Amino acid sequence: MPVSLRPAIAALAPYRQGRPAAEDAFKLSSNENPFPTLPSIAAAIANASVNRYPDGTAQALRTRLAARHDVEFDAVHVGAGSVSILSQLILAAAAPGDEVLYAWRSFEAYPGLVTVAGATSVTVPVRADGSHDLEAMAEAVTDRTRVIIVCTPNNPTSAIVTRDEFETFMARVPDDVLVILDEAYVEFVTDPAAVNGLEVRGEHENLVVLRTFSKAYGLAGLRIGYAIGAPYILDAAQSTAIALSVTDAAQRGALAALDAEPELLGQVAALVSVRERIAAALSNQGIAIPEPQGNFVWLATGEHTVAAGEVLSEHGIVARVFPGDGIRVSVGEPESVDKLLDATAELVRTLPQGLPSAGLG
Ligand SMILES: Cc1ncc(COP(=O)(O)O)c(C=O)c1O
């Protein structure tokens, strides 16, 4: 007789790593930073201790982040990737029968994290331009809602939430509902109207801001992210965490990345200019995309998504394909841009209705 598992967990699709990119292909499927690790960061990681357990309170890094963001030490919580902190916060706030509300399509990890917590996902479709419909989300709040996740820029559509929209939304959300502002890509934002969680946090005790070292800081493989919010909420998150999962290497790597911030933000600026080049070229090809504010662009290929993904792949572009919906392409090496644009030009020529040229933007 098979072992009895929680039916909701057994029904989840098992994790499968994406197909490895061919040697001459560009891996643009995980929104990673394409630049090689800086020597100073590599040296800091090489000095990490592995025979001892790490500092479970991440004292040095939290002190540094608190100073960096001008908040108190206890208002900073560190986790093994910001996705770990998302899981901790959902576990801390939502139990079976409770609802977790978020936009869809958004970060593909959200549904699974909610299911694992035993809570119920409630989703509100993003608007045609890929942005959150915060009005509809406010209307979807019930007395069961315990957590709301707002992702800006939204993965995978790359659209932002504006500060005005966010403030209007927060005014409608009950104070006892935890709002998580997932800002994994905030460093890539150039739109001055965008919300910045750390600028608005002071007004909202129920808001926790999530940031990561995985994207702009190039440490995806080390697994380290952080949250800034009310200490009692972060203490609850810590209580649901697996102890000691943030390694010494990750803590040292993050500190070294903060030391190298000017250089890393220079890389971000370079990626933003590649992003602008891609957006302008797609527009010239007649392809409408949501205005990209993360390190990725969204092609709303709809029912042609699988075929479009194959065309990209034939051109040496490995992107994230969401069948029936669209394709997210990370902004990567400048050399990848021509291949991407050759592929999208072919899509315009060969797809039955071409790529979306209306309804977006
Ligand atoms: C919106 C969003 N949030 C969080 C994460 C998780 O990042 P990490 O766990 O590497 O910090 C990702 C990663 O892709 C993401 O896209």
PDB file of N, CA and C and ligand atoms in Angstrom, residues 30-31 80-84 86 106-108 110 151 153-155 182-185 210-215 220 223-225 296 328, ligand 1:
ATOM      1  N   SER A  30      15.621  32.346 -16.069  1.00  0.00           N
ATOM      2  CA  SER A  30      15.493  32.436 -14.605  1.00  0.00           C
ATOM      3  C   SER A  30      15.780  33.826 -14.052  1.00  0.00           C
ATOM      4  N   ASN A  31      15.796  34.830 -14.906  1.00  0.00           N
ATOM      5  CA  ASN A  31      16.019  36.222 -14.462  1.00  0.00           C
ATOM      6  C   ASN A  31      17.283  36.368 -13.620  1.00  0.00           C
ATOM      7  N   ALA A  80      17.024  32.164   3.434  1.00  0.00           N
ATOM      8  CA  ALA A  80      17.745  31.467   2.361  1.00  0.00           C
ATOM      9  C   ALA A  80      17.025  31.711   1.029  1.00  0.00           C
ATOM     10  N   GLY A  81      17.151  32.924   0.546  1.00  0.00           N
ATOM     11  CA  GLY A  81      16.404  33.363  -0.629  1.00  0.00           C
ATOM     12  C   GLY A  81      15.117  34.015  -0.158  1.00  0.00           C
ATOM     13  N   SER A  82      14.647  35.013  -0.902  1.00  0.00           N
ATOM     14  CA  SER A  82      13.421  35.676  -0.457  1.00  0.00           C
ATOM     15  C   SER A  82      12.230  34.725  -0.554  1.00  0.00           C
ATOM     16  N   VAL A  83      12.342  33.686  -1.385  1.00  0.00           N
ATOM     17  CA  VAL A  83      11.246  32.725  -1.476  1.00  0.00           C
ATOM     18  C   VAL A  83      11.079  31.983  -0.148  1.00  0.00           C
ATOM     19  N   SER A  84      12.179  31.762   0.575  1.00  0.00           N
ATOM     20  CA  SER A  84      12.058  31.140   1.911  1.00  0.00           C
ATOM     21  C   SER A  84      11.272  32.041   2.836  1.00  0.00           C
ATOM     22  N   LEU A  86       9.067  34.281   1.984  1.00  0.00           N
ATOM     23  CA  LEU A  86       7.653  34.232   1.564  1.00  0.00           C
ATOM     24  C   LEU A  86       6.954  33.048   2.214  1.00  0.00           C
ATOM     25  N   SER A 106       1.449  35.701 -11.754  1.00  0.00           N
ATOM     26  CA  SER A 106       2.536  36.337 -11.032  1.00  0.00           C
ATOM     27  C   SER A 106       3.597  35.276 -10.778  1.00  0.00           C
ATOM     28  N   PHE A 107       4.430  35.479  -9.770  1.00  0.00           N
ATOM     29  CA  PHE A 107       5.555  34.564  -9.521  1.00  0.00           C
ATOM     30  C   PHE A 107       5.024  33.138  -9.317  1.00  0.00           C
ATOM     31  N   GLU A 108       5.578  32.199 -10.091  1.00  0.00           N
ATOM     32  CA  GLU A 108       4.998  30.849 -10.120  1.00  0.00           C
ATOM     33  C   GLU A 108       5.148  30.091  -8.794  1.00  0.00           C
ATOM     34  N   TYR A 110       4.167  31.236  -5.876  1.00  0.00           N
ATOM     35  CA  TYR A 110       3.121  31.581  -4.902  1.00  0.00           C
ATOM     36  C   TYR A 110       2.101  30.455  -4.668  1.00  0.00           C
ATOM     37  N   CYS A 151       3.373  41.943  -6.148  1.00  0.00           N
ATOM     38  CA  CYS A 151       4.697  41.735  -6.751  1.00  0.00           C
ATOM     39  C   CYS A 151       4.979  42.873  -7.730  1.00  0.00           C
ATOM     40  N   PRO A 153       8.399  45.011  -9.659  1.00  0.00           N
ATOM     41  CA  PRO A 153       7.758  44.674 -10.915  1.00  0.00           C
ATOM     42  C   PRO A 153       7.258  43.235 -10.875  1.00  0.00           C
ATOM     43  N   ASN A 154       6.134  43.010 -11.549  1.00  0.00           N
ATOM     44  CA  ASN A 154       5.525  41.690 -11.480  1.00  0.00           C
ATOM     45  C   ASN A 154       6.283  40.680 -12.340  1.00  0.00           C
ATOM     46  N   ASN A 155       6.633  39.572 -11.727  1.00  0.00           N
ATOM     47  CA  ASN A 155       7.168  38.435 -12.468  1.00  0.00           C
ATOM     48  C   ASN A 155       5.962  37.598 -12.885  1.00  0.00           C
ATOM     49  N   ASP A 182       6.547  42.169  -2.738  1.00  0.00           N
ATOM     50  CA  ASP A 182       7.665  41.384  -3.246  1.00  0.00           C
ATOM     51  C   ASP A 182       8.421  42.243  -4.267  1.00  0.00           C
ATOM     52  N   GLU A 183       9.566  42.750  -3.828  1.00  0.00           N
ATOM     53  CA  GLU A 183      10.356  43.655  -4.675  1.00  0.00           C
ATOM     54  C   GLU A 183      11.677  43.009  -5.115  1.00  0.00           C
ATOM     55  N   ALA A 184      11.577  41.776  -5.597  1.00  0.00           N
ATOM     56  CA  ALA A 184      12.791  41.055  -5.995  1.00  0.00           C
ATOM     57  C   ALA A 184      13.583  41.803  -7.077  1.00  0.00           C
ATOM     58  N   TYR A 185      12.879  42.642  -7.861  1.00  0.00           N
ATOM     59  CA  TYR A 185      13.535  43.292  -9.010  1.00  0.00           C
ATOM     60  C   TYR A 185      13.608  44.807  -8.872  1.00  0.00           C
ATOM     61  N   LEU A 210       9.930  42.654   0.750  1.00  0.00           N
ATOM     62  CA  LEU A 210      10.870  41.561   0.470  1.00  0.00           C
ATOM     63  C   LEU A 210      11.880  41.981  -0.578  1.00  0.00           C
ATOM     64  N   ARG A 211      13.138  41.739  -0.301  1.00  0.00           N
ATOM     65  CA  ARG A 211      14.212  42.039  -1.255  1.00  0.00           C
ATOM     66  C   ARG A 211      15.115  40.809  -1.381  1.00  0.00           C
ATOM     67  N   THR A 212      15.938  40.785  -2.404  1.00  0.00           N
ATOM     68  CA  THR A 212      16.813  39.622  -2.590  1.00  0.00           C
ATOM     69  C   THR A 212      18.183  40.022  -3.121  1.00  0.00           C
ATOM     70  N   PHE A 213      19.158  39.187  -2.808  1.00  0.00           N
ATOM     71  CA  PHE A 213      20.491  39.335  -3.400  1.00  0.00           C
ATOM     72  C   PHE A 213      20.625  38.513  -4.686  1.00  0.00           C
ATOM     73  N   SER A 214      19.539  37.829  -5.089  1.00  0.00           N
ATOM     74  CA  SER A 214      19.647  36.886  -6.207  1.00  0.00           C
ATOM     75  C   SER A 214      19.713  37.550  -7.577  1.00  0.00           C
ATOM     76  N   LYS A 215      19.144  38.734  -7.700  1.00  0.00           N
ATOM     77  CA  LYS A 215      18.966  39.310  -9.035  1.00  0.00           C
ATOM     78  C   LYS A 215      20.011  40.390  -9.289  1.00  0.00           C
ATOM     79  N   ALA A 220      22.232  34.528  -6.940  1.00  0.00           N
ATOM     80  CA  ALA A 220      21.114  33.565  -6.969  1.00  0.00           C
ATOM     81  C   ALA A 220      21.525  32.197  -6.417  1.00  0.00           C
ATOM     82  N   ARG A 223      21.610  31.715  -2.361  1.00  0.00           N
ATOM     83  CA  ARG A 223      20.324  31.691  -1.648  1.00  0.00           C
ATOM     84  C   ARG A 223      20.335  32.645  -0.470  1.00  0.00           C
ATOM     85  N   ILE A 224      20.114  33.897  -0.746  1.00  0.00           N
ATOM     86  CA  ILE A 224      19.987  34.853   0.357  1.00  0.00           C
ATOM     87  C   ILE A 224      19.111  36.040  -0.045  1.00  0.00           C
ATOM     88  N   GLY A 225      18.144  36.325   0.833  1.00  0.00           N
ATOM     89  CA  GLY A 225      17.246  37.452   0.632  1.00  0.00           C
ATOM     90  C   GLY A 225      16.877  38.009   1.992  1.00  0.00           C
ATOM     91  N   PHE A 296      13.586  41.549 -17.266  1.00  0.00           N
ATOM     92  CA  PHE A 296      12.953  40.571 -18.148  1.00  0.00           C
ATOM     93  C   PHE A 296      11.825  41.253 -18.903  1.00  0.00           C
ATOM     94  N   ARG A 328       8.419  34.557 -20.826  1.00  0.00           N
ATOM     95  CA  ARG A 328       9.238  35.550 -20.128  1.00  0.00           C
ATOM     96  C   ARG A 328      10.688  35.359 -20.564  1.00  0.00           C
TER      97      ARG A 328
HETATM   98  C1  LIG B   1       9.003  37.901  -7.786  1.00  0.00           C
HETATM   99  C2  LIG B   1      10.025  37.024  -7.172  1.00  0.00           C
HETATM  100  N1  LIG B   1      10.087  36.959  -5.848  1.00  0.00           N
HETATM  101  C3  LIG B   1      10.985  36.190  -5.235  1.00  0.00           C
HETATM  102  C4  LIG B   1      11.879  35.440  -5.964  1.00  0.00           C
HETATM  103  C5  LIG B   1      12.806  34.542  -5.223  1.00  0.00           C
HETATM  104  O1  LIG B   1      14.093  34.930  -5.243  1.00  0.00           O
HETATM  105  P1  LIG B   1      15.136  34.320  -4.255  1.00  0.00           P
HETATM  106  O2  LIG B   1      14.489  33.227  -3.460  1.00  0.00           O
HETATM  107  O3  LIG B   1      16.226  33.834  -5.121  1.00  0.00           O
HETATM  108  O4  LIG B   1      15.525  35.460  -3.367  1.00  0.00           O
HETATM  109  C6  LIG B   1      11.863  35.467  -7.347  1.00  0.00           C
HETATM  110  C7  LIG B   1      12.795  34.652  -8.138  1.00  0.00           C
HETATM  111  O5  LIG B   1      12.685  34.442  -9.288  1.00  0.00           O
HETATM  112  C8  LIG B   1      10.903  36.281  -7.970  1.00  0.00           C
HETATM  113  O6  LIG B   1      10.806  36.346  -9.290  1.00  0.00           O
END
